[in-house]
Short mmCIF file of C-alpha atoms in Angstrom, two decimals:
data_model
loop_
_atom_site.label_atom_id
_atom_site.label_comp_id
_atom_site.label_asym_id
_atom_site.label_seq_id
_atom_site.Cartn_x
_atom_site.Cartn_y
_atom_site.Cartn_z
CA MET A 1261 78.36 89.65 61.67
CA ARG A 1262 80.86 92.48 61.20
CA VAL A 1263 84.38 92.00 62.60
CA ARG A 1264 86.79 94.90 63.05
CA VAL A 1265 90.40 94.67 64.23
CA ALA A 1266 92.24 97.50 65.96
CA SER A 1267 95.94 97.42 66.73
CA CYS A 1268 98.58 99.43 68.51
CA ARG A 1269 101.22 101.28 66.48
CA CYS A 1270 103.65 98.35 66.30
CA GLY A 1271 100.87 95.78 65.68
CA GLN A 1272 101.80 93.57 68.64
CA LEU A 1273 98.54 94.23 70.56
CA ARG A 1274 95.25 93.72 68.74
CA ALA A 1275 91.58 94.00 69.66
CA THR A 1276 89.10 92.03 67.57
CA CYS A 1277 85.60 93.51 67.89
CA THR A 1278 82.54 91.60 66.73
CA GLY A 1279 79.30 93.32 65.77
CA GLU A 1280 78.60 97.03 65.74
CA PRO A 1281 79.74 99.33 68.55
CA VAL A 1282 77.00 100.31 71.00
CA ARG A 1283 78.47 103.80 71.40
CA VAL A 1284 80.99 105.93 69.52
CA SER A 1285 81.99 109.13 71.29
CA VAL A 1286 84.40 112.04 71.35
CA CYS A 1287 85.79 112.91 74.77
CA HIS A 1288 87.31 116.30 75.57
CA CYS A 1289 88.23 115.56 79.21
CA LEU A 1290 91.74 116.52 80.24
CA GLU A 1291 92.75 112.92 80.94
CA CYS A 1292 91.71 111.75 77.44
CA GLN A 1293 93.69 114.66 76.01
CA LYS A 1294 96.76 113.46 77.90
CA ARG A 1295 96.16 109.80 77.00
CA SER A 1296 95.68 110.43 73.31
CA GLY A 1297 98.24 113.22 72.92
CA SER A 1298 95.55 115.16 71.07
CA ALA A 1299 92.95 117.81 71.85
CA PHE A 1300 90.32 115.04 72.23
CA ALA A 1301 89.94 111.27 71.98
CA VAL A 1302 87.50 109.16 70.00
CA GLN A 1303 86.48 105.74 71.22
CA ALA A 1304 83.97 103.05 70.36
CA ARG A 1305 82.43 100.76 72.95
CA TRP A 1306 81.35 97.16 72.63
CA PRO A 1307 80.00 94.70 75.20
CA ASP A 1308 83.01 93.04 76.89
CA ALA A 1309 82.19 89.64 75.37
CA GLN A 1310 82.51 91.11 71.85
CA VAL A 1311 86.12 92.30 72.29
CA VAL A 1312 89.02 89.84 72.26
CA LEU A 1313 92.56 91.06 73.01
CA ALA A 1314 95.62 89.33 71.58
CA GLY A 1315 99.19 90.18 72.49
CA ALA A 1316 100.97 91.41 75.56
CA PHE A 1317 99.77 94.49 77.41
CA HIS A 1318 100.35 96.42 80.57
CA SER A 1319 97.46 97.77 82.66
CA TRP A 1320 97.13 101.05 84.50
CA SER A 1321 94.14 102.47 86.37
CA GLN A 1322 93.20 106.06 87.15
CA GLN A 1323 90.20 107.91 88.47
CA GLY A 1324 88.56 109.88 85.66
CA ASP A 1325 86.92 113.27 85.67
CA SER A 1326 83.57 111.59 86.35
CA GLY A 1327 84.93 110.04 89.56
CA ALA A 1328 84.81 106.51 88.13
CA MET A 1329 87.94 104.40 87.83
CA ALA A 1330 89.20 103.71 84.32
CA HIS A 1331 91.40 100.72 83.52
CA PHE A 1332 93.74 101.14 80.53
CA ARG A 1333 95.53 98.43 78.55
CA PHE A 1334 98.50 99.54 76.51
CA CYS A 1335 101.26 97.96 74.45
CA PRO A 1336 104.52 97.44 76.38
CA THR A 1337 106.50 97.87 73.14
CA CYS A 1338 105.12 101.03 71.50
CA GLY A 1339 103.14 102.41 74.47
CA ALA A 1340 99.87 102.93 72.57
CA THR A 1341 96.70 102.66 74.66
CA LEU A 1342 94.37 100.45 72.67
CA VAL A 1343 91.50 99.63 75.02
CA TYR A 1344 90.08 100.67 78.36
CA ALA A 1345 87.12 100.06 80.59
CA SER A 1346 85.41 102.46 82.97
CA ASP A 1347 83.64 101.48 86.17
CA GLY A 1348 81.13 104.15 85.14
CA MET A 1349 80.08 102.04 82.10
CA PRO A 1350 80.31 98.47 83.41
CA GLY A 1351 80.23 95.64 80.90
CA LEU A 1352 81.64 97.73 78.05
CA THR A 1353 85.12 97.88 76.57
CA ALA A 1354 86.23 101.08 74.85
CA VAL A 1355 88.57 100.79 71.87
CA ALA A 1356 90.50 103.77 70.48
CA VAL A 1357 88.95 104.47 67.07
CA GLY A 1358 92.33 105.44 65.64
CA GLY A 1359 93.49 101.87 66.24
CA PHE A 1360 91.18 100.70 63.47
CA ALA A 1361 92.90 102.95 60.89
CA ASP A 1362 89.58 103.01 59.02
CA PRO A 1363 88.36 106.33 57.55
CA ASP A 1364 84.92 104.73 57.05
CA PHE A 1365 84.47 103.90 60.74
CA PRO A 1366 81.02 104.99 62.02
CA ALA A 1367 80.82 108.62 63.11
CA PRO A 1368 80.55 109.49 66.80
CA ARG A 1369 77.09 110.21 68.20
CA TYR A 1370 78.22 111.78 71.49
CA SER A 1371 80.62 114.59 72.35
CA VAL A 1372 81.31 114.72 76.10
CA TRP A 1373 83.15 116.99 78.53
CA GLU A 1374 82.73 119.85 76.07
CA ASP A 1375 83.38 122.40 78.80
CA ARG A 1376 87.03 121.24 78.53
CA ARG A 1377 87.03 121.35 74.71
CA HIS A 1378 89.75 123.38 73.04
CA ARG A 1379 87.93 126.44 71.73
CA TRP A 1380 89.19 125.88 68.16
CA VAL A 1381 87.69 122.37 68.04
CA THR A 1382 84.27 121.86 66.46
CA VAL A 1383 82.78 118.38 66.48
CA ALA A 1384 79.83 117.93 64.19
CA ALA A 1385 78.08 114.86 62.86
CA ASP A 1386 74.48 114.14 61.96
CA GLY A 1387 72.54 113.36 65.13
CA MET A 1388 75.42 114.31 67.46
CA ASP A 1389 74.51 114.82 71.13
CA HIS A 1390 76.65 117.35 73.03
CA PHE A 1391 77.28 117.25 76.78
CA ALA A 1392 79.17 119.73 78.98
#
């Protein structure tokens, strides 16, 4: 079974993910833009039981654009958000794809909140589903 490890910028917080992600997506919502410091965020989701966190983290919760609460875990040293869970997708843990530092990571299949997408951004991948 495939094992992937994501880490925060300083390496103190790590997420070990077993198996393949059940969903890889690009999110253009305004909150993901703020969280990532970019024009969009890319995350992969696994069943909770397939993600093991190691290291210290702080938690913070916020209501997302969908109305569901999201619960973020971030490194207290470097501040990087590594994982989060959304009440709108119970039983799944989202891991920031950038934390894997793997250019061969599987491509996203979903692009969501595109009505908030920066107009210069184009997200394209084979089989990509787009949602406003």
